[in-house]
Short mmCIF file of C-alpha atoms and ligand atoms in Angstrom, two decimals:
data_model
loop_
_atom_site.label_atom_id
_atom_site.label_comp_id
_atom_site.label_asym_id
_atom_site.label_seq_id
_atom_site.Cartn_x
_atom_site.Cartn_y
_atom_site.Cartn_z
CA MET A 1 67.28 64.99 -12.75
CA LYS A 2 65.66 63.66 -15.89
CA GLN A 3 62.93 62.13 -13.76
CA PHE A 4 62.44 65.42 -11.96
CA LEU A 5 62.15 67.25 -15.25
CA CYS A 6 59.55 64.79 -16.47
CA LEU A 7 57.55 65.28 -13.31
CA LEU A 8 57.83 69.03 -13.62
CA VAL A 9 56.62 68.95 -17.21
CA PHE A 10 53.82 66.63 -16.13
CA ALA A 11 52.77 68.89 -13.27
CA LEU A 12 52.85 71.96 -15.48
CA THR A 13 50.94 70.48 -18.38
CA MET A 14 48.25 68.48 -16.56
CA PRO A 15 46.07 71.41 -15.50
CA PHE A 16 46.20 72.85 -19.01
CA ALA A 17 45.55 69.50 -20.62
CA HIS A 18 42.40 69.40 -18.60
CA SER A 19 40.94 72.81 -19.29
CA GLN A 20 38.46 72.97 -22.10
CA GLU A 21 37.02 76.13 -23.57
CA ASN A 22 33.74 77.10 -25.17
CA LEU A 23 31.68 74.39 -23.58
CA PRO A 24 27.89 74.59 -23.33
CA THR A 25 26.81 76.51 -20.25
CA ASP A 26 23.51 74.74 -19.67
CA TYR A 27 24.64 71.36 -18.33
CA LEU A 28 22.92 70.19 -15.17
CA GLU A 29 24.66 71.68 -12.14
CA LYS A 30 26.43 69.60 -9.50
CA GLU A 31 23.73 70.73 -7.04
CA PHE A 32 21.13 68.93 -9.16
CA HIS A 33 23.00 65.64 -8.98
CA HIS A 34 23.65 66.13 -5.26
CA GLY A 35 19.94 66.68 -4.75
CA ARG A 36 19.16 63.46 -6.63
CA ARG A 37 21.55 61.52 -4.38
CA GLU A 38 19.82 62.97 -1.33
CA ALA A 39 16.43 61.93 -2.75
CA PHE A 40 17.81 58.46 -3.52
CA ARG A 41 19.21 58.15 0.02
CA ALA A 42 15.86 59.12 1.51
CA LEU A 43 14.30 56.09 -0.20
CA MET A 44 16.98 53.63 0.91
CA PRO A 45 16.15 51.25 3.76
CA ALA A 46 18.04 51.53 7.05
CA ASN A 47 21.62 50.24 7.10
CA SER A 48 21.95 49.89 3.33
CA VAL A 49 24.47 50.76 0.64
CA ALA A 50 23.85 51.32 -3.08
CA VAL A 51 26.53 50.46 -5.62
CA ILE A 52 26.27 52.01 -9.09
CA PHE A 53 28.69 51.23 -11.92
CA SER A 54 29.47 53.04 -15.18
CA TYR A 55 28.28 51.37 -18.34
CA PRO A 56 30.89 49.28 -20.18
CA GLU A 57 32.64 50.56 -23.29
CA ARG A 58 31.60 48.64 -26.41
CA VAL A 59 33.56 47.65 -29.51
CA PHE A 60 32.41 49.18 -32.80
CA SER A 61 35.21 47.73 -34.92
CA ARG A 62 38.54 46.25 -33.85
CA ASP A 63 40.46 49.17 -32.34
CA VAL A 64 37.45 51.46 -32.40
CA ASP A 65 34.83 51.72 -29.67
CA TYR A 66 31.32 53.11 -30.02
CA ASN A 67 31.11 56.66 -28.77
CA TYR A 68 30.76 56.20 -25.05
CA HIS A 69 27.30 56.63 -23.54
CA ALA A 70 27.07 57.11 -19.79
CA ASN A 71 24.84 54.93 -17.64
CA PRO A 72 21.80 57.23 -17.16
CA ASP A 73 21.50 56.25 -13.49
CA MET A 74 25.17 57.06 -12.85
CA TYR A 75 24.76 60.36 -14.69
CA TYR A 76 21.54 61.22 -12.83
CA LEU A 77 23.07 60.52 -9.43
CA SER A 78 26.55 61.95 -9.98
CA GLY A 79 26.90 63.91 -13.23
CA HIS A 80 29.81 61.61 -14.04
CA LYS A 81 29.91 60.66 -17.71
CA GLU A 82 33.15 58.65 -17.92
CA PRO A 83 33.59 54.89 -18.02
CA ASP A 84 35.27 52.79 -15.30
CA ALA A 85 33.68 54.42 -12.28
CA VAL A 86 31.73 53.19 -9.30
CA LEU A 87 29.58 55.20 -6.93
CA LEU A 88 28.70 54.12 -3.41
CA ILE A 89 25.77 55.78 -1.64
CA PHE A 90 25.29 54.98 2.03
CA LYS A 91 22.07 55.43 3.96
CA GLU A 92 23.98 56.42 7.09
CA ALA A 93 27.28 58.28 7.43
CA GLN A 94 30.29 55.97 7.62
CA GLY A 95 33.62 55.94 9.43
CA THR A 96 35.19 58.62 11.51
CA GLU A 97 35.17 60.97 8.51
CA LYS A 98 31.35 60.60 8.32
CA TYR A 99 31.20 60.24 4.55
CA ASN A 100 27.90 59.05 3.06
CA GLU A 101 29.00 58.67 -0.55
CA VAL A 102 32.21 57.68 -2.29
CA LEU A 103 33.08 57.95 -5.98
CA PHE A 104 35.85 55.95 -7.63
CA VAL A 105 37.02 57.39 -10.95
CA ARG A 106 39.63 56.78 -13.65
CA GLU A 107 43.05 58.00 -12.63
CA ARG A 108 44.43 60.96 -14.56
CA ASN A 109 46.99 59.89 -17.12
CA ALA A 110 48.52 62.33 -19.59
CA ALA A 111 49.33 59.65 -22.16
CA TYR A 112 45.84 58.09 -22.14
CA GLU A 113 44.24 61.52 -22.15
CA MET A 114 46.20 62.47 -25.25
CA TRP A 115 44.73 59.44 -27.02
CA THR A 116 41.19 59.14 -25.74
CA GLY A 117 40.30 62.42 -24.11
CA ARG A 118 40.21 64.30 -20.86
CA ARG A 119 39.51 62.67 -17.51
CA LEU A 120 38.06 64.39 -14.47
CA GLY A 121 40.24 62.44 -12.06
CA ILE A 122 39.96 62.92 -8.31
CA GLU A 123 40.35 66.70 -8.32
CA GLY A 124 37.87 67.18 -11.17
CA ALA A 125 35.31 64.94 -9.49
CA LYS A 126 35.66 67.06 -6.36
CA SER A 127 35.56 70.49 -7.99
CA LYS A 128 33.21 69.82 -10.92
CA LEU A 129 30.90 67.16 -9.47
CA GLY A 130 31.00 68.31 -5.85
CA PHE A 131 32.05 65.02 -4.23
CA THR A 132 34.21 65.19 -1.12
CA THR A 133 35.32 61.55 -0.97
CA VAL A 134 36.85 60.45 -4.26
CA TYR A 135 39.46 57.80 -5.04
CA ASN A 136 41.05 56.31 -8.08
CA GLY A 137 39.34 53.15 -9.31
CA LYS A 138 42.44 51.10 -8.65
CA ASP A 139 41.95 51.77 -4.93
CA PHE A 140 38.47 50.25 -4.85
CA ASN A 141 39.80 46.75 -4.22
CA GLY A 142 41.73 47.87 -1.15
CA PHE A 143 38.98 50.21 0.10
CA ALA A 144 37.97 49.21 3.62
CA ILE A 145 34.32 48.31 3.38
CA ASP A 146 32.62 45.38 5.02
CA PHE A 147 29.60 44.74 2.82
CA ALA A 148 28.47 41.98 5.22
CA LYS A 149 27.57 44.57 7.87
CA PHE A 150 24.82 46.08 5.70
CA ASP A 151 21.25 44.74 5.85
CA LYS A 152 20.85 45.48 2.17
CA ILE A 153 23.19 46.02 -0.78
CA ILE A 154 21.32 47.76 -3.58
CA TYR A 155 22.68 47.42 -7.10
CA ASP A 156 21.63 47.18 -10.73
CA LYS A 157 22.07 44.10 -12.91
CA ILE A 158 25.78 43.31 -13.15
CA PRO A 159 26.88 43.03 -16.79
CA THR A 160 28.34 39.59 -17.49
CA ASP A 161 29.96 40.41 -20.83
CA VAL A 162 32.67 42.86 -19.80
CA ALA A 163 35.94 41.68 -21.31
CA GLU A 164 38.57 40.42 -18.88
CA ASN A 165 41.37 42.91 -18.44
CA ASN A 166 44.44 43.27 -16.23
CA ASN A 167 44.10 47.01 -15.76
CA PRO A 168 43.30 47.49 -12.04
CA ASP A 169 41.04 50.51 -12.49
CA ASN A 170 38.78 49.49 -15.34
CA LEU A 171 35.21 48.24 -15.06
CA TYR A 172 36.15 44.58 -15.17
CA ALA A 173 38.35 44.99 -12.10
CA LEU A 174 35.74 47.09 -10.28
CA LEU A 175 32.99 44.52 -10.88
CA LYS A 176 35.29 41.67 -9.87
CA SER A 177 36.27 43.45 -6.65
CA PHE A 178 32.65 44.23 -5.83
CA LYS A 179 31.49 40.65 -6.35
CA SER A 180 34.32 39.31 -4.24
CA LYS A 181 34.04 41.96 -1.47
CA ALA A 182 30.27 41.57 -1.27
CA GLY A 183 30.34 37.77 -1.68
CA ILE A 184 28.04 37.92 -4.69
CA THR A 185 28.06 34.73 -6.72
CA GLN A 186 24.75 35.28 -8.43
CA VAL A 187 22.59 38.35 -8.83
CA ASN A 188 20.19 38.89 -5.96
CA GLU A 189 16.84 39.80 -7.55
CA THR A 190 15.61 41.74 -4.51
CA SER A 191 18.69 43.97 -4.68
CA THR A 192 18.17 44.82 -8.36
CA ASP A 193 14.38 45.18 -7.88
CA LEU A 194 14.93 47.69 -5.12
CA PHE A 195 17.42 49.61 -7.26
CA HIS A 196 14.86 49.79 -10.05
CA LYS A 197 12.04 50.76 -7.71
CA ILE A 198 14.01 53.63 -6.23
CA THR A 199 15.45 54.96 -9.51
CA SER A 200 12.05 54.61 -11.24
CA SER A 201 10.20 56.51 -8.57
CA LEU A 202 12.73 59.35 -8.81
CA ARG A 203 13.25 59.49 -12.55
CA GLU A 204 9.57 59.26 -13.52
CA ILE A 205 8.98 62.74 -12.07
CA LYS A 206 10.99 65.41 -13.84
CA THR A 207 12.52 68.22 -11.77
CA PRO A 208 12.43 71.84 -13.04
CA GLU A 209 16.08 71.48 -14.16
CA GLU A 210 15.25 68.38 -16.17
CA LEU A 211 12.20 70.04 -17.68
CA VAL A 212 14.40 72.77 -19.15
CA LEU A 213 16.48 70.14 -20.97
CA MET A 214 13.44 68.07 -21.98
CA ARG A 215 11.77 71.12 -23.50
CA LYS A 216 14.94 71.90 -25.40
CA THR A 217 15.54 68.41 -26.78
CA VAL A 218 11.93 68.10 -27.93
CA LYS A 219 11.79 71.59 -29.38
CA LEU A 220 14.91 71.19 -31.48
CA SER A 221 13.72 67.77 -32.67
CA CYS A 222 10.54 69.47 -33.89
CA VAL A 223 12.60 71.98 -35.86
CA ALA A 224 14.30 69.01 -37.55
CA HIS A 225 11.00 67.30 -38.37
CA ASN A 226 9.62 70.52 -39.80
CA GLU A 227 12.70 71.11 -41.93
CA VAL A 228 12.42 67.64 -43.45
CA MET A 229 8.72 68.24 -44.13
CA LYS A 230 9.77 71.27 -46.20
CA ALA A 231 12.84 69.73 -47.81
CA VAL A 232 11.61 66.26 -48.68
CA GLY A 233 10.68 65.15 -52.19
CA PRO A 234 10.31 61.80 -53.96
CA ASP A 235 13.97 61.87 -55.08
CA MET A 236 15.41 62.28 -51.60
CA SER A 237 16.93 59.19 -49.95
CA GLU A 238 15.98 57.93 -46.50
CA ASN A 239 19.56 58.52 -45.41
CA GLU A 240 19.50 62.12 -46.53
CA ALA A 241 16.30 62.80 -44.59
CA ASP A 242 17.96 61.14 -41.58
CA GLY A 243 20.99 63.40 -42.14
CA ILE A 244 18.90 66.57 -42.07
CA HIS A 245 17.62 65.56 -38.63
CA ALA A 246 21.16 64.83 -37.46
CA TYR A 247 22.52 68.12 -38.78
CA ILE A 248 19.81 70.17 -37.10
CA HIS A 249 20.24 68.32 -33.80
CA LYS A 250 23.94 69.16 -33.81
CA HIS A 251 23.26 72.71 -34.95
CA TYR A 252 21.36 73.24 -31.70
CA GLY A 253 24.06 71.57 -29.59
CA ALA A 254 22.56 68.12 -29.11
CA GLU A 255 25.08 65.32 -28.62
CA GLY A 256 23.23 63.25 -31.22
CA GLU A 257 20.11 61.10 -31.20
CA GLY A 258 18.51 59.40 -28.20
CA TYR A 259 17.99 56.18 -30.20
CA GLY A 260 18.64 54.85 -33.68
CA PRO A 261 16.61 57.01 -36.08
CA ILE A 262 13.80 55.28 -37.95
CA VAL A 263 13.36 56.89 -41.37
CA GLY A 264 11.30 54.52 -43.49
CA ALA A 265 9.55 55.04 -46.82
CA GLY A 266 6.43 53.07 -47.79
CA ALA A 267 6.94 49.39 -46.89
CA ASN A 268 9.87 50.35 -44.63
CA GLY A 269 7.50 52.47 -42.54
CA CYS A 270 5.69 49.22 -41.65
CA ILE A 271 8.83 47.87 -39.89
CA LEU A 272 8.48 49.10 -36.34
CA HIS A 273 12.18 49.40 -35.53
CA TYR A 274 13.46 49.93 -39.07
CA TRP A 275 17.05 51.16 -38.86
CA GLU A 276 18.77 50.68 -42.22
CA ASN A 277 17.46 53.97 -43.65
CA ASN A 278 19.08 53.06 -46.95
CA ALA A 279 16.38 53.36 -49.63
CA THR A 280 17.93 55.59 -52.28
CA LYS A 281 14.57 57.19 -53.16
CA ILE A 282 11.56 57.82 -50.95
CA ASP A 283 9.42 58.05 -54.08
CA ASN A 284 5.74 58.98 -54.00
CA GLN A 285 5.28 57.23 -50.68
CA LEU A 286 4.70 58.03 -47.05
CA LEU A 287 7.85 58.66 -45.04
CA LEU A 288 7.68 57.60 -41.40
CA MET A 289 10.28 59.46 -39.33
CA ASP A 290 10.75 58.45 -35.69
CA VAL A 291 13.70 60.64 -34.72
CA GLY A 292 14.57 62.48 -31.53
CA SER A 293 17.71 64.21 -30.33
CA GLU A 294 19.66 63.62 -27.15
CA TYR A 295 20.46 66.93 -25.50
CA HIS A 296 22.72 66.82 -22.43
CA GLY A 297 21.54 63.28 -21.82
CA TYR A 298 17.82 63.85 -22.34
CA SER A 299 16.02 62.21 -25.25
CA ALA A 300 13.14 63.42 -27.35
CA ASP A 301 10.98 60.82 -29.13
CA VAL A 302 8.97 62.33 -31.98
CA THR A 303 7.37 60.62 -34.97
CA ARG A 304 5.83 62.29 -37.97
CA THR A 305 4.54 60.54 -41.07
CA ILE A 306 4.48 62.64 -44.22
CA PRO A 307 3.82 62.20 -47.94
CA ALA A 308 7.10 62.71 -49.82
CA ASN A 309 5.33 64.51 -52.66
CA GLY A 310 3.46 66.83 -50.29
CA LYS A 311 -0.03 65.33 -50.66
CA PHE A 312 -1.67 62.41 -48.84
CA THR A 313 -3.68 59.99 -51.02
CA GLU A 314 -7.27 59.27 -49.90
CA GLU A 315 -6.18 55.90 -48.44
CA GLN A 316 -3.18 57.37 -46.65
CA LYS A 317 -5.37 60.14 -45.29
CA ALA A 318 -8.01 57.69 -44.00
CA ILE A 319 -5.40 55.68 -42.07
CA TYR A 320 -3.63 58.83 -40.88
CA GLN A 321 -6.89 60.25 -39.53
CA ILE A 322 -7.54 57.17 -37.37
CA VAL A 323 -4.07 57.46 -35.81
CA TYR A 324 -4.60 61.18 -35.28
CA ASP A 325 -8.00 60.56 -33.64
CA ALA A 326 -6.47 57.93 -31.38
CA GLN A 327 -3.89 60.49 -30.22
CA GLU A 328 -6.59 63.09 -29.60
CA GLU A 329 -8.63 60.66 -27.50
CA VAL A 330 -5.57 59.62 -25.48
CA PHE A 331 -4.64 63.28 -24.90
CA LYS A 332 -8.00 63.75 -23.14
CA LEU A 333 -6.84 61.22 -20.50
CA CYS A 334 -3.52 62.94 -19.98
CA LYS A 335 -3.69 64.40 -16.48
CA GLU A 336 -2.83 63.43 -12.93
CA GLY A 337 -4.70 60.37 -11.68
CA THR A 338 -5.29 58.47 -14.94
CA PRO A 339 -4.05 54.86 -14.76
CA ILE A 340 -1.19 54.66 -17.26
CA GLN A 341 -2.61 51.45 -18.69
CA ASP A 342 -5.74 53.38 -19.74
CA LEU A 343 -3.70 55.23 -22.39
CA ASN A 344 -2.93 51.96 -24.16
CA LYS A 345 -6.51 50.74 -23.82
CA LYS A 346 -7.94 53.93 -25.30
CA ALA A 347 -5.56 53.95 -28.29
CA LYS A 348 -6.40 50.31 -29.07
CA GLU A 349 -10.13 51.03 -28.84
CA VAL A 350 -10.01 53.99 -31.26
CA ILE A 351 -7.81 52.18 -33.75
CA ALA A 352 -9.98 49.05 -33.70
CA ALA A 353 -13.12 51.13 -34.33
CA GLY A 354 -11.40 53.00 -37.18
CA LEU A 355 -10.12 49.85 -38.88
CA ILE A 356 -13.56 48.22 -38.63
CA LYS A 357 -15.15 51.30 -40.19
CA LEU A 358 -12.75 51.09 -43.16
CA GLY A 359 -13.47 47.34 -43.55
CA ILE A 360 -9.85 46.40 -42.83
CA ILE A 361 -10.84 44.19 -39.87
CA THR A 362 -14.15 42.92 -38.52
CA ASP A 363 -13.13 41.74 -35.04
CA PRO A 364 -11.72 44.45 -32.72
CA LYS A 365 -9.17 41.92 -31.41
CA ASP A 366 -7.57 41.92 -34.86
CA ALA A 367 -6.49 45.55 -34.39
CA ARG A 368 -3.33 44.02 -32.86
CA ILE A 369 -2.35 42.78 -36.34
CA TYR A 370 -1.94 46.35 -37.54
CA TYR A 371 -1.17 48.04 -34.21
CA PRO A 372 1.12 45.63 -32.37
CA HIS A 373 2.84 48.03 -29.93
CA GLY A 374 1.93 50.09 -26.88
CA CYS A 375 0.83 53.71 -26.95
CA SER A 376 2.94 55.26 -24.23
CA HIS A 377 6.23 55.03 -22.41
CA PHE A 378 8.10 57.28 -20.03
CA LEU A 379 10.67 59.57 -21.63
CA GLY A 380 13.78 61.18 -20.19
CA LEU A 381 17.41 60.14 -19.86
CA ASP A 382 16.43 56.87 -21.53
CA VAL A 383 14.12 57.02 -24.51
CA HIS A 384 12.17 54.23 -22.81
CA ASP A 385 12.61 55.83 -19.43
CA LYS A 386 12.25 54.36 -16.00
CA GLY A 387 8.86 54.66 -14.31
CA ASN A 388 6.05 52.64 -12.81
CA TYR A 389 3.84 51.55 -15.69
CA MET A 390 1.29 50.02 -13.30
CA GLY A 391 0.72 53.34 -11.54
CA ASN A 392 -1.25 56.48 -12.30
CA LEU A 393 -0.14 59.59 -14.16
CA LYS A 394 1.37 62.26 -11.94
CA GLU A 395 2.24 65.89 -12.49
CA ASN A 396 5.65 66.37 -14.18
CA MET A 397 5.80 62.93 -15.71
CA ILE A 398 6.63 62.90 -19.42
CA LEU A 399 5.23 60.11 -21.55
CA THR A 400 4.93 59.60 -25.26
CA VAL A 401 1.58 59.17 -27.01
CA GLU A 402 2.33 57.15 -30.12
CA PRO A 403 -0.44 55.14 -31.74
CA GLY A 404 0.23 53.72 -35.19
CA ILE A 405 -1.18 51.56 -37.98
CA TYR A 406 1.08 49.43 -40.19
CA ILE A 407 -0.29 47.48 -43.15
CA PRO A 408 2.51 45.57 -44.90
CA ALA A 409 2.06 44.15 -48.41
CA ASN A 410 0.10 40.87 -48.52
CA SER A 411 -1.94 41.78 -45.44
CA LYS A 412 -5.42 40.25 -45.45
CA CYS A 413 -7.22 43.37 -46.57
CA ASP A 414 -7.86 45.26 -49.81
CA LYS A 415 -4.47 45.86 -51.44
CA LYS A 416 -5.20 49.57 -51.70
CA TRP A 417 -4.13 49.73 -48.02
CA TRP A 418 -0.85 47.87 -48.49
CA ASN A 419 2.44 49.53 -47.55
CA ILE A 420 0.79 52.28 -45.58
CA GLY A 421 2.57 52.72 -42.27
CA VAL A 422 1.60 55.63 -40.03
CA ARG A 423 2.77 56.55 -36.57
CA ILE A 424 2.32 59.92 -34.89
CA GLU A 425 4.27 60.37 -31.67
CA ASP A 426 4.27 63.29 -29.27
CA ASP A 427 5.98 63.95 -25.95
CA ILE A 428 3.46 64.86 -23.30
CA LEU A 429 4.16 66.62 -20.01
CA MET A 430 1.49 65.70 -17.47
CA LEU A 431 -0.04 68.52 -15.45
CA LYS A 432 -2.48 68.40 -12.51
CA ASP A 433 -5.63 68.82 -14.57
CA SER A 434 -4.42 68.55 -18.14
CA TYR A 435 -1.23 68.20 -20.18
CA GLU A 436 1.25 70.12 -22.31
CA ASN A 437 2.30 68.73 -25.67
CA LEU A 438 6.04 69.48 -25.71
CA SER A 439 6.23 68.53 -29.41
CA ALA A 440 3.36 70.78 -30.50
CA ASP A 441 5.79 72.84 -32.63
CA SER A 442 5.68 70.17 -35.29
CA PRO A 443 2.33 69.89 -37.13
CA ARG A 444 0.26 66.73 -36.71
CA LYS A 445 -2.92 67.53 -38.69
CA TRP A 446 -2.66 66.26 -42.28
CA GLN A 447 -3.80 69.68 -43.54
CA ASP A 448 -1.00 71.44 -41.62
CA ILE A 449 1.62 68.97 -42.87
CA GLU A 450 0.54 69.53 -46.48
CA ALA A 451 0.69 73.30 -45.94
CA LEU A 452 4.19 73.15 -44.44
CA ALA A 453 5.39 70.85 -47.26
CA LYS A 454 4.73 73.74 -49.69
CA GLN A 455 7.40 75.88 -48.02
CA LYS A 456 11.00 75.87 -49.21
CA SER A 457 13.84 74.60 -47.04
CA THR A 458 17.44 75.83 -46.83
CA PHE A 459 18.39 72.25 -47.59
CA ASN A 460 16.79 72.55 -51.06
CA ASP A 461 19.50 75.04 -52.03
CA MET A 462 22.45 72.89 -51.03
CA LYS A 463 24.56 71.81 -53.97
CA PHE A 464 27.36 69.26 -53.88
CA PRO A 465 29.75 68.10 -56.60
CA LYS A 466 28.85 64.95 -58.52
CA ILE A 467 31.18 62.05 -57.62
N1 LIG B 501 11.60 55.56 -30.88
C1 LIG B 501 11.25 54.43 -30.12
C2 LIG B 501 9.88 54.52 -29.65
O1 LIG B 501 9.09 55.24 -30.20
O2 LIG B 501 9.52 53.96 -28.67
MN1 MN B 502 8.38 56.15 -28.35
MN1 MN B 503 9.67 56.90 -31.27
#
């Protein structure tokens, strides 16, 4: 009787435990993900199966994990954002039931869900994600599949650092079962290459549904950049400027940032992947802000470099103008047909000429000292998104254009240039004959930045108690 009661309570509470109110209404629809699976299947070779795993959970501190981030390929192909899942996509329909895809998910569990959050479970994966063949992860090991009968098994790199665990439906068990069922002792490069080729060729072209989210994530990131331009002053800390970005991202419903924000003043702006953001005062220096939100999985990647006191010095302006000119020249190449490598070449050429003109270098090859990174990468679910970098630009690709010049102290040039670090980064949607700058809402011209800096920000009026 007691057992019956427990079951009854369980049955009554589970559906309620799962319902969640006031969620965003603009998530990608299950039809989008279904369409992506169909497109993936169309590119698979005959008699093949693709196996896609969730990303592992990662420890932040003892009992605490980092906020979970879904594997972008899993998300793209299924909409599933939970850990401990595996998706099988078959080229041809299988078995008497004629299924061509199977999803294994975490089993529903009221106790776990009370601690770590809701799970879709089998029913949720069917109703919310639109799959017809769904099992609990613990049934993957016993699932009747003869991997040997396929000509090709397509899979991504298998993580080798997933902690051993006895739970039969977590990622460790799924990976172990897969390796044993498929007889994989070491990663087969042609399998992972094919996975990357297929996912790159799909993800490098954004669909109309993805473009809606990309426009949104970039637009709201521009609002954040503009607000900091208004709010910033020499007494503000790097962390506080970072916090304004974060607040505005969340205000517009972004999950957070698509990558660790880079908010570096003066010398810190010369560190390409600066992440500490802990200078207590920006001072009368340039502030380099490379910050972009992640909105429903899609990342912006925007950099603006601004003078904290609202006015560029002559030296800062001279360096800034070269970077700006490099962007302008690269923009002219942004249209279908341009080899992607030409964007990098053009940026390097303009920067080298500019640095020679200022007497900072004499040999164009030395431009690499002050501009050591590339100009462009694909942007989407990953900030450095998948795509074919050896190919040509195509309509509906989104790439960044992000030249920069970084002159740390003690560089071999006049010390008046030291500690100037400038990057300007925009997110460019490629069109047939031209381009659209998705991040055009945030000013790039030094004159426009100085003008915006004169405006007041809501953040200037915020007062907190002294502690
Ligand atoms: N935010 C990283 C990059 O610009 O590539
Ligand atoms: Mn970038
Ligand atoms: Mn960036």
